[in-house]
XYZ file of C-alpha atoms in Angstrom:
618
model
C 3.992 -6.995 -5.865
C 5.108 -9.908 -7.579
C 9.014 -9.567 -8.646
C 8.064 -12.703 -11.433
C 5.725 -12.481 -14.774
C 5.562 -16.084 -16.908
C 3.673 -14.715 -19.781
C 2.437 -17.849 -22.065
C 1.954 -16.764 -25.389
C -1.247 -18.436 -27.756
C -2.901 -18.577 -30.950
C -3.359 -20.527 -33.814
C -0.759 -21.581 -36.341
C 0.671 -19.014 -38.038
C -1.095 -15.988 -36.521
C 2.040 -13.841 -35.621
C 2.737 -15.381 -32.215
C 7.237 -15.865 -32.606
C 7.237 -12.821 -34.844
C 5.584 -10.945 -32.098
C 7.993 -12.018 -29.834
C 11.040 -11.374 -31.832
C 10.542 -8.126 -32.708
C 10.597 -7.462 -28.780
C 14.009 -8.459 -28.429
C 15.755 -7.953 -31.916
C 13.494 -4.538 -32.361
C 13.458 -5.023 -35.678
C 10.635 -7.012 -38.018
C 12.365 -10.182 -39.026
C 10.904 -11.006 -43.396
C 12.204 -14.136 -42.893
C 10.746 -18.134 -41.212
C 11.323 -17.926 -38.120
C 11.518 -21.680 -36.615
C 8.104 -22.501 -35.208
C 8.683 -22.321 -32.009
C 11.144 -20.336 -30.260
C 12.437 -21.277 -27.013
C 11.438 -19.362 -23.122
C 12.928 -15.859 -22.929
C 13.566 -13.877 -19.763
C 13.940 -10.711 -19.560
C 14.356 -8.050 -17.284
C 12.657 -4.348 -16.640
C 13.454 -1.719 -15.170
C 10.892 -1.814 -12.042
C 13.020 -4.971 -11.117
C 10.367 -7.463 -12.585
C 11.779 -10.459 -14.254
C 8.943 -10.920 -16.829
C 9.940 -14.326 -18.782
C 7.850 -14.859 -22.201
C 6.517 -18.737 -23.500
C 5.828 -19.727 -27.316
C 3.702 -22.243 -28.114
C 2.469 -23.981 -30.784
C -1.542 -24.769 -31.325
C -0.934 -28.070 -33.078
C -3.053 -31.118 -31.600
C 0.683 -33.002 -30.907
C 1.444 -30.069 -29.176
C -1.946 -30.022 -26.653
C -0.267 -31.692 -23.244
C 2.685 -29.296 -23.782
C 0.756 -26.425 -24.238
C -1.560 -27.716 -21.200
C 1.803 -27.182 -19.065
C 3.066 -23.850 -19.777
C -0.645 -22.632 -19.205
C -0.468 -23.972 -15.580
C 2.807 -22.538 -14.710
C 1.871 -18.962 -16.540
C 0.247 -16.274 -14.803
C -1.093 -14.110 -17.411
C -2.044 -15.317 -21.117
C -1.346 -13.095 -24.585
C -3.979 -14.570 -26.698
C -3.324 -13.595 -31.011
C -5.426 -13.890 -33.201
C -4.547 -12.136 -37.192
C -7.840 -12.512 -39.351
C -11.378 -13.473 -39.196
C -10.874 -17.235 -38.954
C -8.487 -16.320 -35.598
C -11.196 -14.134 -34.193
C -13.943 -16.628 -34.567
C -11.562 -18.748 -32.488
C -11.279 -16.684 -29.961
C -14.590 -17.443 -28.601
C -15.285 -20.651 -29.904
C -12.306 -22.372 -29.221
C -9.509 -20.612 -27.496
C -11.184 -18.712 -24.803
C -13.874 -22.169 -23.634
C -10.254 -24.073 -24.468
C -8.983 -22.374 -20.762
C -11.637 -22.317 -19.110
C -11.480 -25.826 -19.409
C -8.000 -26.377 -17.741
C -9.970 -24.641 -14.567
C -7.445 -22.021 -14.504
C -7.775 -17.956 -13.628
C -5.498 -16.492 -15.695
C -6.158 -12.790 -16.953
C -5.737 -12.732 -20.348
C -4.595 -9.932 -23.044
C -6.418 -10.368 -26.721
C -3.689 -9.136 -29.575
C -5.116 -8.555 -32.707
C -1.629 -8.874 -34.933
C -1.195 -7.769 -38.721
C -3.382 -4.715 -37.870
C -1.339 -3.010 -40.732
C -3.265 -5.200 -43.487
C -6.666 -4.572 -42.016
C -6.917 -0.755 -41.187
C -10.507 -0.494 -41.926
C -10.731 -2.462 -39.209
C -12.357 -1.058 -35.947
C -11.001 -2.237 -32.689
C -13.800 -1.213 -30.669
C -16.055 -2.857 -32.228
C -14.318 -5.691 -32.925
C -13.147 -6.857 -29.893
C -16.092 -4.985 -27.553
C -18.624 -7.997 -28.110
C -15.521 -11.016 -26.853
C -14.551 -8.926 -23.534
C -18.622 -8.473 -22.725
C -18.928 -12.174 -23.062
C -15.686 -13.183 -21.245
C -14.664 -11.318 -18.081
C -10.994 -12.828 -17.613
C -10.160 -11.183 -20.481
C -7.850 -8.493 -18.914
C -7.674 -6.013 -21.812
C -6.764 -5.284 -25.477
C -5.060 -4.125 -28.201
C -3.837 -4.542 -31.326
C -0.286 -4.741 -32.908
C 1.837 -5.158 -35.918
C 5.178 -7.252 -35.888
C 6.466 -5.993 -39.705
C 5.540 -1.798 -38.644
C 6.955 -2.756 -35.046
C 3.804 -1.146 -33.505
C 2.654 -1.133 -30.232
C 5.070 -5.113 -29.310
C 5.772 -2.626 -26.365
C 2.913 -1.760 -25.258
C 1.179 -5.541 -25.549
C 4.108 -7.159 -23.459
C 3.711 -3.819 -21.118
C -0.067 -5.038 -20.492
C 0.662 -8.773 -19.902
C 3.636 -8.181 -17.093
C 1.284 -5.325 -15.961
C -2.331 -7.450 -15.727
C -0.553 -9.081 -13.233
C 1.385 -6.887 -11.236
C -1.056 -4.601 -11.366
C -4.616 -6.629 -11.620
C -7.796 -5.045 -12.602
C -9.518 -8.113 -11.560
C -10.213 -7.009 -8.272
C -11.025 -3.741 -8.749
C -13.095 -3.822 -11.684
C -16.410 -5.948 -12.628
C -16.716 -4.944 -15.945
C -20.054 -6.429 -16.110
C -21.494 -4.441 -13.597
C -19.032 -1.326 -15.253
C -18.478 -0.442 -11.277
C -15.656 -0.976 -9.154
C -15.413 -4.198 -6.670
C -16.452 -4.027 -3.098
C -13.249 -5.136 -1.285
C -12.495 -2.326 -3.516
C -14.475 0.633 -2.546
C -13.456 -0.759 0.633
C -9.689 -0.369 1.153
C -10.941 3.243 -0.485
C -13.353 4.626 1.308
C -10.416 3.599 4.788
C -7.858 5.691 2.631
C -9.699 9.099 1.932
C -11.061 8.536 5.422
C -7.040 8.375 6.389
C -6.748 11.198 4.179
C -9.314 13.859 5.104
C -7.386 15.019 8.056
C -9.219 17.648 9.062
C -12.661 15.475 9.253
C -14.990 17.356 7.636
C -15.667 14.829 4.795
C -13.815 16.844 2.049
C -10.230 16.124 0.169
C -9.058 19.748 -0.197
C -6.425 20.908 -2.220
C -4.063 20.469 0.026
C -4.736 17.261 1.948
C -5.195 15.781 -2.146
C -1.708 17.355 -2.915
C -0.634 14.804 0.230
C -1.802 12.046 -0.914
C -0.417 12.824 -4.508
C 3.608 13.171 -3.028
C 2.811 9.962 -0.863
C 1.712 7.702 -3.314
C 3.429 9.099 -6.556
C 6.708 11.368 -5.122
C 5.440 14.078 -6.898
C 2.229 16.867 -7.204
C -0.005 18.068 -9.605
C -0.236 21.568 -11.223
C -3.459 23.415 -10.708
C -4.409 23.009 -13.777
C -4.582 19.431 -13.614
C -6.407 19.630 -10.430
C -9.527 21.441 -12.033
C -9.198 19.340 -15.122
C -10.143 16.110 -12.507
C -12.546 18.320 -10.450
C -14.456 18.886 -14.395
C -14.227 15.395 -15.372
C -15.650 14.302 -12.003
C -18.587 17.812 -12.019
C -19.893 15.817 -15.701
C -21.262 13.252 -13.498
C -21.067 13.977 -9.782
C -21.965 18.158 -9.701
C -22.040 17.921 -5.556
C -18.502 15.547 -5.833
C -16.008 18.106 -6.327
C -16.799 21.756 -4.727
C -14.641 24.819 -3.069
C -14.144 22.033 0.109
C -12.593 19.941 -2.331
C -13.108 15.893 -3.180
C -16.381 14.588 -1.405
C -16.431 10.706 -0.943
C -18.427 9.716 -3.949
C -16.369 12.289 -5.213
C -12.745 10.159 -4.348
C -14.319 6.467 -5.495
C -15.964 7.675 -8.621
C -12.560 9.214 -9.635
C -10.699 5.681 -9.248
C -13.543 4.242 -11.070
C -12.427 6.363 -13.551
C -9.116 5.385 -13.565
C -9.898 2.647 -13.736
C -12.340 2.638 -16.920
C -9.648 3.702 -18.864
C -6.986 1.575 -17.649
C -4.947 3.437 -15.602
C -5.504 0.475 -13.017
C -2.074 0.743 -11.701
C -2.513 4.307 -10.428
C -5.236 2.652 -7.697
C -2.773 0.425 -7.683
C -0.453 2.527 -6.304
C -2.270 4.116 -3.526
C -3.984 1.312 -2.068
C 0.075 -0.273 -1.945
C 1.114 2.883 -0.327
C -1.318 2.165 1.533
C -0.613 -1.308 2.470
C -3.053 -3.233 1.242
C -2.228 -6.686 -0.583
C -3.482 -7.967 -4.305
C -6.710 -9.225 -2.565
C -6.788 -5.949 -0.707
C -6.360 -6.748 2.721
C -3.860 -5.023 4.596
C -0.636 -6.593 5.649
C -0.243 -8.957 7.464
C 3.509 -7.410 8.686
C 2.048 -3.951 8.503
C -1.423 -5.012 11.297
C 1.828 -7.332 12.864
C 5.374 -5.974 13.284
C 7.822 -8.207 15.185
C 7.339 -7.384 18.471
C 8.653 -8.684 21.534
C 7.950 -8.313 25.105
C 10.824 -10.051 26.844
C 10.102 -12.140 30.729
C 9.465 -8.946 33.080
C 8.727 -6.938 31.535
C 5.947 -4.734 29.718
C 4.951 -2.991 27.219
C 4.269 0.864 26.875
C 2.806 3.629 25.119
C 6.155 5.569 23.720
C 5.610 9.913 24.185
C 4.729 9.465 20.131
C 2.491 7.278 20.792
C 0.298 9.120 23.450
C 0.652 12.554 21.194
C -1.005 10.024 18.298
C -4.004 9.493 20.851
C -4.233 12.897 21.749
C -5.092 13.950 18.663
C -7.265 11.650 17.574
C -9.328 12.392 20.577
C -9.302 16.194 20.033
C -9.771 15.396 16.099
C -13.505 13.601 16.265
C -14.500 14.940 19.639
C -16.106 17.252 17.341
C -18.760 19.455 19.780
C -15.160 19.657 22.300
C -17.864 18.508 25.253
C -14.382 17.378 26.388
C -15.474 13.354 25.549
C -16.111 11.152 22.997
C -19.666 9.723 22.229
C -20.691 7.133 20.097
C -21.355 8.913 17.302
C -18.000 10.136 17.525
C -16.497 6.659 18.915
C -18.193 5.053 15.732
C -16.869 7.827 13.735
C -13.221 7.246 15.199
C -13.266 3.834 14.405
C -14.555 3.628 11.101
C -10.671 2.398 9.362
C -11.010 -0.448 11.409
C -13.114 -3.639 12.159
C -14.754 -2.450 15.460
C -13.569 -2.188 18.731
C -11.480 -4.059 20.019
C -12.376 -7.714 21.308
C -10.087 -6.418 25.031
C -12.233 -4.052 25.224
C -15.896 -5.600 24.501
C -14.929 -8.286 27.359
C -13.678 -5.651 29.803
C -17.497 -3.984 29.277
C -15.649 -0.163 27.541
C -16.314 2.001 28.036
C -17.625 1.281 31.776
C -14.097 0.332 32.472
C -12.535 3.974 32.946
C -13.319 7.787 33.002
C -16.930 8.711 31.724
C -18.368 12.427 31.255
C -20.998 13.027 33.831
C -22.551 12.420 29.963
C -21.439 8.780 29.830
C -18.906 9.679 27.265
C -15.551 8.570 27.114
C -12.964 11.343 28.644
C -9.577 12.310 27.274
C -7.915 10.954 30.970
C -10.306 7.892 30.230
C -9.168 7.230 26.637
C -5.869 7.051 27.011
C -6.173 4.673 30.013
C -7.667 2.922 27.931
C -4.799 2.259 25.656
C -2.265 2.274 27.936
C -4.339 -0.935 29.635
C -4.163 -2.342 26.547
C -1.241 -2.486 25.267
C 0.539 -3.317 28.835
C -1.560 -6.461 28.434
C -1.828 -6.735 24.763
C 0.142 -4.834 23.040
C -0.377 -6.456 19.060
C -3.842 -5.172 19.668
C -2.551 -1.957 20.174
C 0.071 -2.220 17.366
C -3.242 -3.433 15.039
C -5.228 -0.471 15.436
C -2.632 2.499 15.098
C -1.783 0.874 11.257
C -5.909 0.684 11.182
C -5.630 3.930 11.658
C -2.828 6.057 10.116
C -0.345 6.212 12.751
C 3.082 7.150 10.962
C 6.267 8.980 11.805
C 8.009 10.966 8.897
C 10.705 8.647 9.094
C 8.876 5.552 8.468
C 9.514 3.638 11.383
C 6.593 2.003 11.264
C 3.860 1.234 14.407
C 5.873 -0.395 16.852
C 7.769 3.556 17.561
C 4.471 4.334 19.218
C 5.608 1.602 21.936
C 8.140 1.509 24.044
C 9.908 -1.532 26.345
C 9.912 -1.217 30.280
C 13.248 -2.466 31.552
C 12.619 -6.297 33.123
C 11.915 -6.668 37.337
C 12.691 -8.834 39.351
C 11.152 -11.085 41.620
C 13.467 -12.887 43.279
C 15.678 -10.513 44.417
C 13.970 -7.387 46.483
C 14.304 -4.267 43.959
C 14.265 -1.264 45.554
C 12.561 0.717 42.289
C 10.617 -0.851 38.819
C 11.272 1.405 35.902
C 7.368 1.423 34.041
C 3.990 3.626 34.017
C 1.633 1.227 33.923
C 0.623 -1.108 37.148
C -1.792 -4.232 37.471
C -3.308 -4.664 40.517
C -4.611 -8.187 41.520
C -7.654 -6.272 44.400
C -9.126 -9.739 46.392
C -10.674 -10.262 49.227
C -14.176 -12.301 50.595
C -17.020 -11.529 48.697
C -18.930 -8.800 49.290
C -16.624 -6.776 51.381
C -16.233 -3.694 48.968
C -13.803 -4.685 46.065
C -16.232 -3.680 43.214
C -16.636 -0.553 45.191
C -12.418 0.514 45.096
C -13.013 0.374 41.609
C -15.726 2.686 41.165
C -13.500 4.616 42.463
C -10.618 4.672 40.977
C -12.779 5.820 38.160
C -14.906 8.900 40.153
C -17.986 6.732 40.298
C -20.708 8.147 42.606
C -21.797 5.667 45.515
C -24.095 2.608 44.598
C -24.638 1.206 48.456
C -26.366 -2.099 45.816
C -24.744 -5.318 46.447
C -24.477 -6.629 43.121
C -22.152 -9.589 43.113
C -18.845 -10.418 40.502
C -19.721 -13.068 38.076
C -17.071 -11.997 35.109
C -13.823 -10.573 35.956
C -14.002 -7.095 35.940
C -11.306 -4.211 35.801
C -10.764 -0.828 36.003
C -8.071 1.795 34.624
C -7.136 5.507 36.192
C -4.386 7.597 35.775
C -2.688 8.255 39.859
C -1.344 10.987 41.168
C 2.147 10.191 43.070
C 4.088 11.239 45.441
C 6.565 14.380 44.045
C 3.647 14.323 41.384
C 4.593 11.465 38.436
C 1.166 9.994 37.289
C 1.665 6.451 36.810
C -1.525 4.278 35.261
C -3.377 1.554 37.654
C -4.916 -1.438 36.378
C -7.974 -2.501 38.926
C -8.948 -6.357 38.318
C -11.685 -8.334 40.513
C -11.894 -11.624 39.857
C -14.510 -13.222 40.477
C -15.481 -16.583 40.018
C -11.726 -17.020 37.994
C -10.337 -15.899 40.520
C -8.900 -19.942 41.690
C -8.269 -20.407 37.368
C -6.271 -17.624 37.945
C -4.200 -17.374 40.484
C -3.178 -20.906 38.936
C -1.793 -19.429 36.845
C 1.419 -18.558 36.643
C 1.879 -16.152 33.365
C -0.888 -14.362 35.296
C 1.112 -14.101 38.109
C 3.951 -12.761 36.137
C 2.017 -10.718 34.572
C 0.687 -8.603 37.641
C 2.398 -5.720 39.467
C 1.468 -5.882 43.173
C -2.188 -7.531 45.020
C -4.026 -5.613 47.324
C -5.813 -7.938 50.797
C -9.596 -6.410 51.136
C -11.752 -7.158 53.506
C -14.791 -5.912 55.442
C -13.467 -4.379 58.805
C -17.218 -4.116 59.692
C -17.757 -7.896 59.234
C -15.766 -10.888 61.989
C -15.499 -13.007 59.326
C -13.798 -11.748 56.307
C -10.408 -11.295 56.671
C -10.098 -15.272 57.539
C -9.829 -15.420 54.015
C -7.155 -13.253 53.332
C -5.625 -16.133 55.185
C -6.833 -18.766 53.359
C -6.220 -17.492 49.889
C -2.470 -17.182 51.253
C -2.417 -20.611 52.654
C -3.938 -21.815 49.383
C -1.789 -19.829 46.599
C 1.739 -19.544 48.416
C 2.766 -18.236 45.367
C 1.523 -14.797 46.377
C 4.057 -14.076 48.398
C 6.117 -13.588 45.739
C 3.838 -10.427 44.703
C 4.630 -6.694 46.902
C 1.364 -6.549 48.910
C -1.299 -3.401 49.789
C -3.634 -4.860 52.684
C -6.818 -2.201 53.015
C -10.520 -2.823 55.459
C -13.169 -1.125 53.362
C -16.615 -0.029 55.069
C -14.152 1.627 57.630
C -16.951 4.121 57.608
C -18.893 1.282 59.460
C -18.648 0.336 63.171
C -15.252 -1.431 63.597
C -15.281 -5.070 64.642
C -13.367 -8.008 66.235
C -12.463 -10.754 63.025
C -12.283 -14.221 64.056
C -9.347 -15.393 63.020
C -5.747 -16.267 64.930
C -4.689 -12.891 64.443
C -5.933 -9.474 64.015
C -5.068 -7.547 60.776
C -2.778 -5.399 62.410
C -1.118 -7.745 64.499
C -1.351 -10.583 61.221
C 0.790 -7.099 59.272
C 3.217 -7.426 61.626
C 3.939 -10.331 61.728
C 4.559 -10.312 58.382
C 6.904 -7.050 58.223
C 4.301 -4.769 56.112
C 2.638 -2.205 56.681
C -1.094 -1.887 58.808
C -4.266 -1.884 56.869
C -4.889 1.295 55.671
C -9.047 1.718 56.815
C -10.809 2.616 54.111
C -13.952 4.128 52.278
C -16.072 4.494 49.136
C -18.031 7.456 51.187
C -14.744 9.594 51.976
C -12.996 12.025 49.673
C -9.308 10.189 51.263
C -10.437 6.310 49.449
C -7.299 7.963 46.704
C -4.824 7.159 48.429
C -5.174 3.601 48.804
C -4.588 4.306 44.791
C -1.773 6.055 45.286
C 0.067 3.423 48.181
C -0.856 0.505 45.657
C 0.946 2.071 42.594
C 3.997 2.952 44.935
C 4.017 -0.327 46.227
C 3.907 -1.755 42.613
C 6.602 0.635 41.769
C 8.708 -0.219 44.448
C 8.368 -3.174 45.618
C 11.227 -3.488 48.054
C 8.518 -1.603 50.543
C 6.150 -3.615 49.794
C 7.482 -7.481 50.219
C 6.181 -9.653 52.978
C 9.121 -11.494 54.612
C 10.203 -14.897 53.430
C 12.133 -17.344 54.282
C 15.370 -15.915 51.367
C 14.732 -13.102 53.753
C 16.311 -14.431 56.722
C 18.920 -16.487 55.216
C 20.242 -13.621 53.712
C 20.187 -12.031 56.754
C 22.760 -15.559 58.155
C 24.761 -14.287 54.896
C 25.253 -11.167 56.115
C 25.689 -12.108 59.938
C 28.442 -14.564 58.375
C 30.013 -12.269 57.037
C 30.146 -9.355 59.205
C 31.494 -12.110 61.698
C 34.004 -13.301 58.884
C 34.505 -9.403 59.005
C 35.147 -9.200 62.934
C 37.673 -12.267 63.023
C 39.905 -11.099 59.984
C 40.037 -7.491 61.701
C 41.536 -9.167 64.735
C 43.344 -11.201 62.808
C 45.225 -7.957 60.772
C 45.518 -6.393 64.491
C 47.370 -8.825 65.404
C 49.921 -9.365 63.017
C 50.976 -5.276 63.276
C 51.638 -5.126 67.163
C 53.342 -8.416 66.700
C 55.646 -6.476 64.460
C 55.860 -3.616 66.726
C 56.839 -5.482 69.546
C 59.788 -6.849 67.299
């Protein structure tokens, strides 16, 4: 909401523009002549909105000054006082405003109402309001009687701070589509039990959240009775349905209570353009180098509760309809989910529905790869804490890891593994096995990168989320990208133990991309249920890994139940990189440094011993 309002007061000469401003300031009517045009006046307000009121002249010679003031202002207060000045409203003033190309709300004021007591305001003003939609509201006032003076300038201020134009179409006599969509989302978030109704408690919670006070039971019954007049089924014992909630806000708009609607909208972080605030969707959240983002305990709790709430049939999975209902207040599935082929990227039930395990794994991967997407969807889905700390409390930053110095342990619960190997060696089968999919002997080459994520149980019962990524035809681009490699925690080198030409691909990759040697690694011999064959390379896999100071390749088959041991080994290699790192040249340098230090320590010990012996002999 804006904190400054500039009001320009327009109208024919003699309608009482200056008198209205003077009455506002002095709180009394001056019968003596007032100067033709008052200087601009700035006043404060209890709600912190600073308001500037600008008096103007209607004389032709002052027309340029009038144009400048109108273009500088936020709202126009148009005053008339008799039949002639009333006719000029539609014949001159409103067309004049349109000719300037400004899109400002207009407050129409019938001044000197004490002289025309028999005039019905609605009959007089309604034709103009219907013809000119820029007219926000109308009011009859009297400077002589100090009638509706404060109300007039409050309407001017409200037209800026709580504009009706984005909410209500006076010609269509209905709420505008963006306002309806925003209110639908608010209804969805307030319907805590997702039964399609706002019961009395949910209404009171909304009232307290937005206005800081409860509605009395009689007032609540009056609201329901008002809605029943138009839509009898929309206010029942179950509460207000969506149609009733929209209808209630339409009534607010028609009765000039659009500040009530705006209070609700702004409480739920909507801007004047009825979009969610960018600072709400995208709060400041930076991940330092070598660190990663993960869901915090309250973040996991939120997604667990969300899953349980929308699993309406209690079958342990979210079907398409339940997912659609869950994502109703959002733009839809995150773009990154569509890119990885969700829900095939995570764990599904036999019926093909996303399970709670898969749901949490998917959000864990999203937070790891793109925490800003998680923060955005937390905002869309209504995450909040009692202390209003914001969506960033649902995430946490892990401690940075160290690549160059062998780190004994990495403190994180989500790790990323690139699965590398020759075409057809069984990489895709390993991703399927992570998701507990049945073995499929048919070969389907991977063209686009493919991702799978699931939880893995480590020794001691601890669990972490393992992301396996098969790079497809983007392998060269990814392995040459320093930023992509920094995101990776561990590499799984795979080969077909029954194909004599398969292991040579691993040696070729390592020679071509030397930077891979900085990452922890696990070697894996796939299709171990088939006959093992000698590999056509300089050294057999066991000898090759031994020369690197690595563990021998794990022999794995998707047909064996023990395939899960591979995932535990990969995850532990990421979390304990010192145990799965290749022998590097700098390791030799470190050992050489230790040898020199040891020799120096030995020499020092001999010298000290000699000094002690010398003292004893003397």
